[in-house]
Amino acid sequence: MIIDFHAHIFPPKIAEKATKSIGDFYNLEMSYIGTPEELVKSGSKIGVSKYIVHSTATKAMQVESINNYIIDELIDYPEFVGYGTIHPDYDNFENELKRIKAEGLRGVKLHPDFQLFQIDSPRMDAIYEVITELELPVIVHAGDKRYDFSGPKRIAHVLEKHPKIELIAAHFGGYSEWENSMEHLVGKKVWFDTSSSLFSLPVETANKMIRDHGYEKFLFGSDFPMWDHEGELERFNKLDLTAEMRDAILYKNALRLLKED
């Protein structure tokens, strides 16, 4: 069994443009166009049975339409688990967070680098409080040495101010900032996912981070459409993991977080 905890989907009419925009932002060639059909096509090659799907509102006015899109896709794709989005400039955040939970979304995705806010900004505290009260896990894009929005040290500040929040720091806790992740996040009460890391992160460093942080707090993620599932699983299988550790990261930890174990 495999659960992909980090996958993006977009409506067909904007999927090609949105996918290209992400590729341009990271100066990387995208493996697929980010439609639900292409996601399932890629994931089925390695036997993915569940996908945690999300998208990001780069403007406050996009919040409701993106959340509605994710909600609608859950009807056509029972293998999808939906995470909603919120934006720091969206005024009615409490009502919207309550609405998406009532509609079946299971968490929230934030991408500070796209949304242009510092993840530990005081203006986010009220949003984090509501997310925590609603018991909605929040997956955050973590790190990028080019910017100062979502670095591991800032994520550590969020954890200090909101110790009960269920937070998933994507990309081993800090895309291209893995040394900072080891300094500020490893060993703390925070989940990591494996997405958009193993193509660049040395195997020895990845093994050390998994050992030091605890394999029980890692989730497998593809970052589709950035990468295809076959390539991500191939990179994952190069890690020095026992069968117990491998199964935990590929699906058991996700089931525990989803409260389905």
mmCIF file of C-alpha atoms in Angstrom:
data_model
loop_
_atom_site.group_PDB
_atom_site.id
_atom_site.type_symbol
_atom_site.label_atom_id
_atom_site.label_comp_id
_atom_site.label_asym_id
_atom_site.label_seq_id
_atom_site.Cartn_x
_atom_site.Cartn_y
_atom_site.Cartn_z
ATOM 1 C CA MET A 1 0.000 0.000 0.000
ATOM 2 C CA ILE A 2 1.164 3.539 -0.800
ATOM 3 C CA ILE A 3 -0.362 6.876 0.197
ATOM 4 C CA ASP A 4 0.826 10.006 -1.586
ATOM 5 C CA PHE A 5 0.533 12.794 0.974
ATOM 6 C CA HIS A 6 1.577 15.636 -1.313
ATOM 7 C CA ALA A 7 -0.094 16.026 -4.713
ATOM 8 C CA HIS A 8 -1.470 19.044 -6.570
ATOM 9 C CA ILE A 9 -4.457 19.131 -8.918
ATOM 10 C CA PHE A 10 -5.898 21.920 -11.044
ATOM 11 C CA PRO A 11 -9.047 22.328 -13.146
ATOM 12 C CA PRO A 12 -8.455 21.229 -16.766
ATOM 13 C CA LYS A 13 -8.913 24.741 -18.182
ATOM 14 C CA ILE A 14 -5.992 26.132 -16.160
ATOM 15 C CA ALA A 15 -3.953 22.983 -15.477
ATOM 16 C CA GLU A 16 -1.388 23.512 -18.211
ATOM 17 C CA LYS A 17 -0.814 27.163 -17.296
ATOM 18 C CA ALA A 18 -0.651 26.420 -13.565
ATOM 19 C CA THR A 19 1.769 23.545 -14.083
ATOM 20 C CA LYS A 20 4.056 25.667 -16.257
ATOM 21 C CA SER A 21 3.987 28.467 -13.693
ATOM 22 C CA ILE A 22 5.219 26.103 -10.965
ATOM 23 C CA GLY A 23 7.941 24.754 -13.234
ATOM 24 C CA ASP A 24 9.083 28.274 -14.064
ATOM 25 C CA PHE A 25 9.127 29.250 -10.375
ATOM 26 C CA TYR A 26 11.499 26.385 -9.535
ATOM 27 C CA ASN A 27 13.283 26.287 -12.894
ATOM 28 C CA LEU A 28 12.426 22.602 -13.218
ATOM 29 C CA GLU A 29 10.799 20.615 -15.992
ATOM 30 C CA MET A 30 7.437 19.246 -14.872
ATOM 31 C CA SER A 31 6.724 15.546 -15.365
ATOM 32 C CA TYR A 32 2.978 15.829 -15.990
ATOM 33 C CA ILE A 33 0.137 18.303 -16.416
ATOM 34 C CA GLY A 34 -1.542 18.634 -13.034
ATOM 35 C CA THR A 35 -5.011 17.225 -13.716
ATOM 36 C CA PRO A 36 -6.726 14.598 -11.560
ATOM 37 C CA GLU A 37 -6.654 12.149 -14.456
ATOM 38 C CA GLU A 38 -2.903 12.517 -14.901
ATOM 39 C CA LEU A 39 -2.337 12.187 -11.152
ATOM 40 C CA VAL A 40 -4.134 8.860 -11.005
ATOM 41 C CA LYS A 41 -2.383 7.728 -14.187
ATOM 42 C CA SER A 42 1.018 8.416 -12.649
ATOM 43 C CA GLY A 43 0.215 7.040 -9.195
ATOM 44 C CA SER A 44 -1.367 3.853 -10.481
ATOM 45 C CA LYS A 45 2.014 2.813 -11.904
ATOM 46 C CA ILE A 46 3.303 2.227 -8.361
ATOM 47 C CA GLY A 47 0.029 1.239 -6.712
ATOM 48 C CA VAL A 48 -0.926 4.432 -4.898
ATOM 49 C CA SER A 49 -4.282 3.891 -3.180
ATOM 50 C CA LYS A 50 -4.832 7.355 -1.640
ATOM 51 C CA TYR A 51 -3.770 10.842 -2.660
ATOM 52 C CA ILE A 52 -3.860 13.892 -0.392
ATOM 53 C CA VAL A 53 -4.683 16.586 -2.953
ATOM 54 C CA HIS A 54 -4.498 20.339 -2.624
ATOM 55 C CA SER A 55 -3.904 23.617 -4.387
ATOM 56 C CA THR A 56 -2.903 27.095 -3.187
ATOM 57 C CA ALA A 57 -4.781 30.372 -3.297
ATOM 58 C CA THR A 58 -2.215 32.984 -4.313
ATOM 59 C CA LYS A 59 -4.903 35.664 -3.859
ATOM 60 C CA ALA A 60 -7.600 35.922 -1.201
ATOM 61 C CA MET A 61 -10.313 36.039 -3.876
ATOM 62 C CA GLN A 62 -9.334 32.509 -5.018
ATOM 63 C CA VAL A 63 -9.913 30.774 -1.679
ATOM 64 C CA GLU A 64 -13.528 29.715 -2.080
ATOM 65 C CA SER A 65 -13.316 28.653 -5.722
ATOM 66 C CA ILE A 66 -10.240 26.483 -5.066
ATOM 67 C CA ASN A 67 -11.849 24.894 -2.023
ATOM 68 C CA ASN A 68 -15.024 24.225 -3.997
ATOM 69 C CA TYR A 69 -12.983 22.600 -6.756
ATOM 70 C CA ILE A 70 -11.227 20.245 -4.338
ATOM 71 C CA ILE A 71 -14.555 19.389 -2.687
ATOM 72 C CA ASP A 72 -16.114 18.564 -6.060
ATOM 73 C CA GLU A 73 -13.218 16.326 -7.097
ATOM 74 C CA LEU A 74 -13.735 14.122 -4.044
ATOM 75 C CA ILE A 75 -17.022 12.971 -5.588
ATOM 76 C CA ASP A 76 -15.418 11.724 -8.799
ATOM 77 C CA TYR A 77 -12.275 10.361 -7.149
ATOM 78 C CA PRO A 78 -12.953 8.417 -3.948
ATOM 79 C CA GLU A 79 -9.221 7.780 -3.642
ATOM 80 C CA PHE A 80 -8.663 11.499 -3.048
ATOM 81 C CA VAL A 81 -8.382 13.060 0.408
ATOM 82 C CA GLY A 82 -8.861 16.801 0.064
ATOM 83 C CA TYR A 83 -6.997 19.602 1.797
ATOM 84 C CA GLY A 84 -8.337 23.125 1.440
ATOM 85 C CA THR A 85 -6.569 26.438 1.159
ATOM 86 C CA ILE A 86 -6.695 29.712 3.035
ATOM 87 C CA HIS A 87 -4.952 33.047 2.480
ATOM 88 C CA PRO A 88 -3.725 35.499 5.150
ATOM 89 C CA ASP A 89 -5.731 38.301 3.502
ATOM 90 C CA TYR A 90 -8.991 36.335 3.462
ATOM 91 C CA ASP A 91 -11.228 38.046 6.015
ATOM 92 C CA ASN A 92 -13.783 35.320 6.721
ATOM 93 C CA PHE A 93 -11.191 32.646 7.462
ATOM 94 C CA GLU A 94 -12.998 31.162 10.490
ATOM 95 C CA ASN A 95 -16.236 30.582 8.593
ATOM 96 C CA GLU A 96 -14.398 29.229 5.557
ATOM 97 C CA LEU A 97 -12.326 26.813 7.618
ATOM 98 C CA LYS A 98 -15.458 25.563 9.358
ATOM 99 C CA ARG A 99 -17.209 25.239 5.980
ATOM 100 C CA ILE A 100 -14.499 23.179 4.312
ATOM 101 C CA LYS A 101 -14.300 20.836 7.277
ATOM 102 C CA ALA A 102 -18.076 20.347 7.155
ATOM 103 C CA GLU A 103 -17.779 19.660 3.417
ATOM 104 C CA GLY A 104 -15.288 16.853 4.018
ATOM 105 C CA LEU A 105 -11.887 18.442 3.548
ATOM 106 C CA ARG A 106 -9.393 17.043 6.023
ATOM 107 C CA GLY A 107 -6.735 19.731 6.330
ATOM 108 C CA VAL A 108 -5.269 22.964 4.993
ATOM 109 C CA LYS A 109 -2.393 23.722 2.600
ATOM 110 C CA LEU A 110 -0.268 26.869 2.864
ATOM 111 C CA HIS A 111 2.507 27.932 0.492
ATOM 112 C CA PRO A 112 4.060 31.087 1.973
ATOM 113 C CA ASP A 113 6.497 31.470 -0.939
ATOM 114 C CA PHE A 114 3.606 31.641 -3.428
ATOM 115 C CA GLN A 115 1.291 33.564 -1.095
ATOM 116 C CA LEU A 116 4.034 36.024 -0.110
ATOM 117 C CA PHE A 117 3.791 35.984 3.669
ATOM 118 C CA GLN A 118 6.179 34.972 6.418
ATOM 119 C CA ILE A 119 4.859 31.780 7.945
ATOM 120 C CA ASP A 120 5.456 32.990 11.512
ATOM 121 C CA SER A 121 3.868 36.397 10.919
ATOM 122 C CA PRO A 122 1.687 37.514 13.867
ATOM 123 C CA ARG A 123 -1.203 38.082 11.469
ATOM 124 C CA MET A 124 -1.337 34.296 10.967
ATOM 125 C CA ASP A 125 -1.789 33.509 14.668
ATOM 126 C CA ALA A 126 -5.595 33.788 14.628
ATOM 127 C CA ILE A 127 -5.745 31.496 11.578
ATOM 128 C CA TYR A 128 -3.496 28.924 13.244
ATOM 129 C CA GLU A 129 -5.666 29.037 16.357
ATOM 130 C CA VAL A 130 -8.810 28.211 14.378
ATOM 131 C CA ILE A 131 -7.010 25.489 12.403
ATOM 132 C CA THR A 132 -5.879 23.953 15.682
ATOM 133 C CA GLU A 133 -9.319 24.206 17.305
ATOM 134 C CA LEU A 134 -10.888 22.481 14.292
ATOM 135 C CA GLU A 135 -8.217 19.743 14.439
ATOM 136 C CA LEU A 136 -7.275 20.355 10.827
ATOM 137 C CA PRO A 137 -3.699 19.340 10.006
ATOM 138 C CA VAL A 138 -1.872 21.973 7.987
ATOM 139 C CA ILE A 139 0.690 21.065 5.350
ATOM 140 C CA VAL A 140 3.094 23.888 4.578
ATOM 141 C CA HIS A 141 5.635 24.336 1.855
ATOM 142 C CA ALA A 142 8.842 24.544 3.857
ATOM 143 C CA GLY A 143 12.020 26.302 2.902
ATOM 144 C CA ASP A 144 13.742 27.776 -0.124
ATOM 145 C CA LYS A 145 17.173 29.337 0.185
ATOM 146 C CA ARG A 146 16.111 32.033 -2.315
ATOM 147 C CA TYR A 147 13.432 33.484 -0.019
ATOM 148 C CA ASP A 148 12.632 34.255 3.609
ATOM 149 C CA PHE A 149 8.994 33.172 3.867
ATOM 150 C CA SER A 150 8.928 29.548 5.011
ATOM 151 C CA GLY A 151 12.359 28.664 6.344
ATOM 152 C CA PRO A 152 12.746 26.010 9.052
ATOM 153 C CA LYS A 153 13.549 28.600 11.721
ATOM 154 C CA ARG A 154 10.273 30.415 11.024
ATOM 155 C CA ILE A 155 8.366 27.125 11.128
ATOM 156 C CA ALA A 156 9.968 26.438 14.516
ATOM 157 C CA HIS A 157 8.540 29.763 15.717
ATOM 158 C CA VAL A 158 5.047 28.616 14.667
ATOM 159 C CA LEU A 159 5.489 25.379 16.614
ATOM 160 C CA GLU A 160 6.584 27.310 19.694
ATOM 161 C CA LYS A 161 3.577 29.647 19.571
ATOM 162 C CA HIS A 162 1.075 26.909 18.661
ATOM 163 C CA PRO A 163 2.274 23.698 20.323
ATOM 164 C CA LYS A 164 -0.967 21.805 19.638
ATOM 165 C CA ILE A 165 -1.006 22.427 15.889
ATOM 166 C CA GLU A 166 -0.697 19.354 13.645
ATOM 167 C CA LEU A 167 1.826 20.621 11.119
ATOM 168 C CA ILE A 168 3.429 18.860 8.163
ATOM 169 C CA ALA A 169 6.592 20.613 6.977
ATOM 170 C CA ALA A 170 6.992 19.476 3.389
ATOM 171 C CA HIS A 171 10.286 18.622 1.665
ATOM 172 C CA PHE A 172 12.109 17.160 4.677
ATOM 173 C CA GLY A 173 11.253 20.337 6.557
ATOM 174 C CA GLY A 174 13.000 22.745 4.210
ATOM 175 C CA TYR A 175 13.402 22.597 0.440
ATOM 176 C CA SER A 176 17.081 23.367 -0.309
ATOM 177 C CA GLU A 177 17.521 24.306 3.389
ATOM 178 C CA TRP A 178 18.056 20.874 4.868
ATOM 179 C CA GLU A 179 20.898 21.953 7.153
ATOM 180 C CA ASN A 180 18.549 24.525 8.682
ATOM 181 C CA SER A 181 15.865 21.882 8.980
ATOM 182 C CA MET A 182 18.280 19.673 10.905
ATOM 183 C CA GLU A 183 19.138 22.573 13.196
ATOM 184 C CA HIS A 184 15.667 23.938 13.864
ATOM 185 C CA LEU A 185 13.085 21.197 13.211
ATOM 186 C CA VAL A 186 14.560 17.706 13.503
ATOM 187 C CA GLY A 187 13.351 16.071 16.711
ATOM 188 C CA LYS A 188 10.440 18.456 17.244
ATOM 189 C CA LYS A 189 6.717 17.743 17.148
ATOM 190 C CA VAL A 190 6.302 18.168 13.413
ATOM 191 C CA TRP A 191 5.738 15.848 10.464
ATOM 192 C CA PHE A 192 8.007 15.845 7.406
ATOM 193 C CA ASP A 193 7.168 14.627 3.936
ATOM 194 C CA THR A 194 9.622 13.286 1.371
ATOM 195 C CA SER A 195 8.422 15.330 -1.610
ATOM 196 C CA SER A 196 10.748 17.400 -3.841
ATOM 197 C CA SER A 197 13.803 16.457 -1.815
ATOM 198 C CA LEU A 198 15.246 13.116 -2.828
ATOM 199 C CA PHE A 199 16.258 14.365 -6.288
ATOM 200 C CA SER A 200 18.791 16.649 -4.588
ATOM 201 C CA LEU A 201 19.206 15.603 -0.963
ATOM 202 C CA PRO A 202 22.151 13.197 -0.557
ATOM 203 C CA VAL A 203 21.056 9.715 0.486
ATOM 204 C CA GLU A 204 23.317 9.829 3.545
ATOM 205 C CA THR A 205 21.745 13.087 4.709
ATOM 206 C CA ALA A 206 18.231 11.775 4.131
ATOM 207 C CA ASN A 207 19.027 8.628 6.113
ATOM 208 C CA LYS A 208 20.417 10.701 9.000
ATOM 209 C CA MET A 209 17.374 13.004 9.068
ATOM 210 C CA ILE A 210 15.014 10.040 9.145
ATOM 211 C CA ARG A 211 16.981 8.432 11.978
ATOM 212 C CA ASP A 212 17.334 11.638 14.007
ATOM 213 C CA HIS A 213 13.805 12.938 13.506
ATOM 214 C CA GLY A 214 12.133 9.528 13.726
ATOM 215 C CA TYR A 215 10.682 7.578 10.819
ATOM 216 C CA GLU A 216 7.318 7.651 12.614
ATOM 217 C CA LYS A 217 7.022 11.338 11.631
ATOM 218 C CA PHE A 218 7.701 10.980 7.890
ATOM 219 C CA LEU A 219 5.159 10.791 5.053
ATOM 220 C CA PHE A 220 5.713 9.785 1.448
ATOM 221 C CA GLY A 221 4.859 12.515 -1.058
ATOM 222 C CA SER A 222 5.363 12.951 -4.788
ATOM 223 C CA ASP A 223 4.760 16.697 -5.253
ATOM 224 C CA PHE A 224 2.934 15.759 -8.453
ATOM 225 C CA PRO A 225 3.013 17.149 -11.147
ATOM 226 C CA MET A 226 6.573 18.195 -10.296
ATOM 227 C CA TRP A 227 7.703 14.574 -10.291
ATOM 228 C CA ASP A 228 6.280 11.265 -11.455
ATOM 229 C CA HIS A 229 5.568 8.515 -8.975
ATOM 230 C CA GLU A 230 7.852 5.897 -10.471
ATOM 231 C CA GLY A 231 10.855 8.180 -10.155
ATOM 232 C CA GLU A 232 10.000 9.236 -6.608
ATOM 233 C CA LEU A 233 9.549 5.644 -5.447
ATOM 234 C CA GLU A 234 12.827 4.663 -7.099
ATOM 235 C CA ARG A 235 14.634 7.412 -5.188
ATOM 236 C CA PHE A 236 12.844 6.463 -1.967
ATOM 237 C CA ASN A 237 13.880 2.822 -2.338
ATOM 238 C CA LYS A 238 17.547 3.858 -2.341
ATOM 239 C CA LEU A 239 17.260 4.918 1.302
ATOM 240 C CA ASP A 240 18.634 2.654 4.029
ATOM 241 C CA LEU A 241 15.316 1.635 5.572
ATOM 242 C CA THR A 242 14.071 -1.496 7.238
ATOM 243 C CA ALA A 243 10.797 -3.010 6.030
ATOM 244 C CA GLU A 244 9.080 -1.543 9.094
ATOM 245 C CA MET A 245 10.401 1.948 8.397
ATOM 246 C CA ARG A 246 9.546 1.724 4.708
ATOM 247 C CA ASP A 247 5.947 0.681 5.328
ATOM 248 C CA ALA A 248 5.539 3.353 7.984
ATOM 249 C CA ILE A 249 6.631 6.134 5.650
ATOM 250 C CA LEU A 250 4.794 4.819 2.582
ATOM 251 C CA TYR A 251 1.398 4.459 4.275
ATOM 252 C CA LYS A 252 1.158 3.571 7.968
ATOM 253 C CA ASN A 253 2.105 7.010 9.275
ATOM 254 C CA ALA A 254 -0.386 8.588 6.871
ATOM 255 C CA LEU A 255 -3.169 6.311 8.100
ATOM 256 C CA ARG A 256 -2.344 7.339 11.658
ATOM 257 C CA LEU A 257 -2.434 11.036 10.756
ATOM 258 C CA LEU A 258 -5.693 10.518 8.878
ATOM 259 C CA LYS A 259 -6.981 8.601 11.925
ATOM 260 C CA GLU A 260 -7.734 5.592 9.755
ATOM 261 C CA ASP A 261 -5.357 3.063 11.303
#
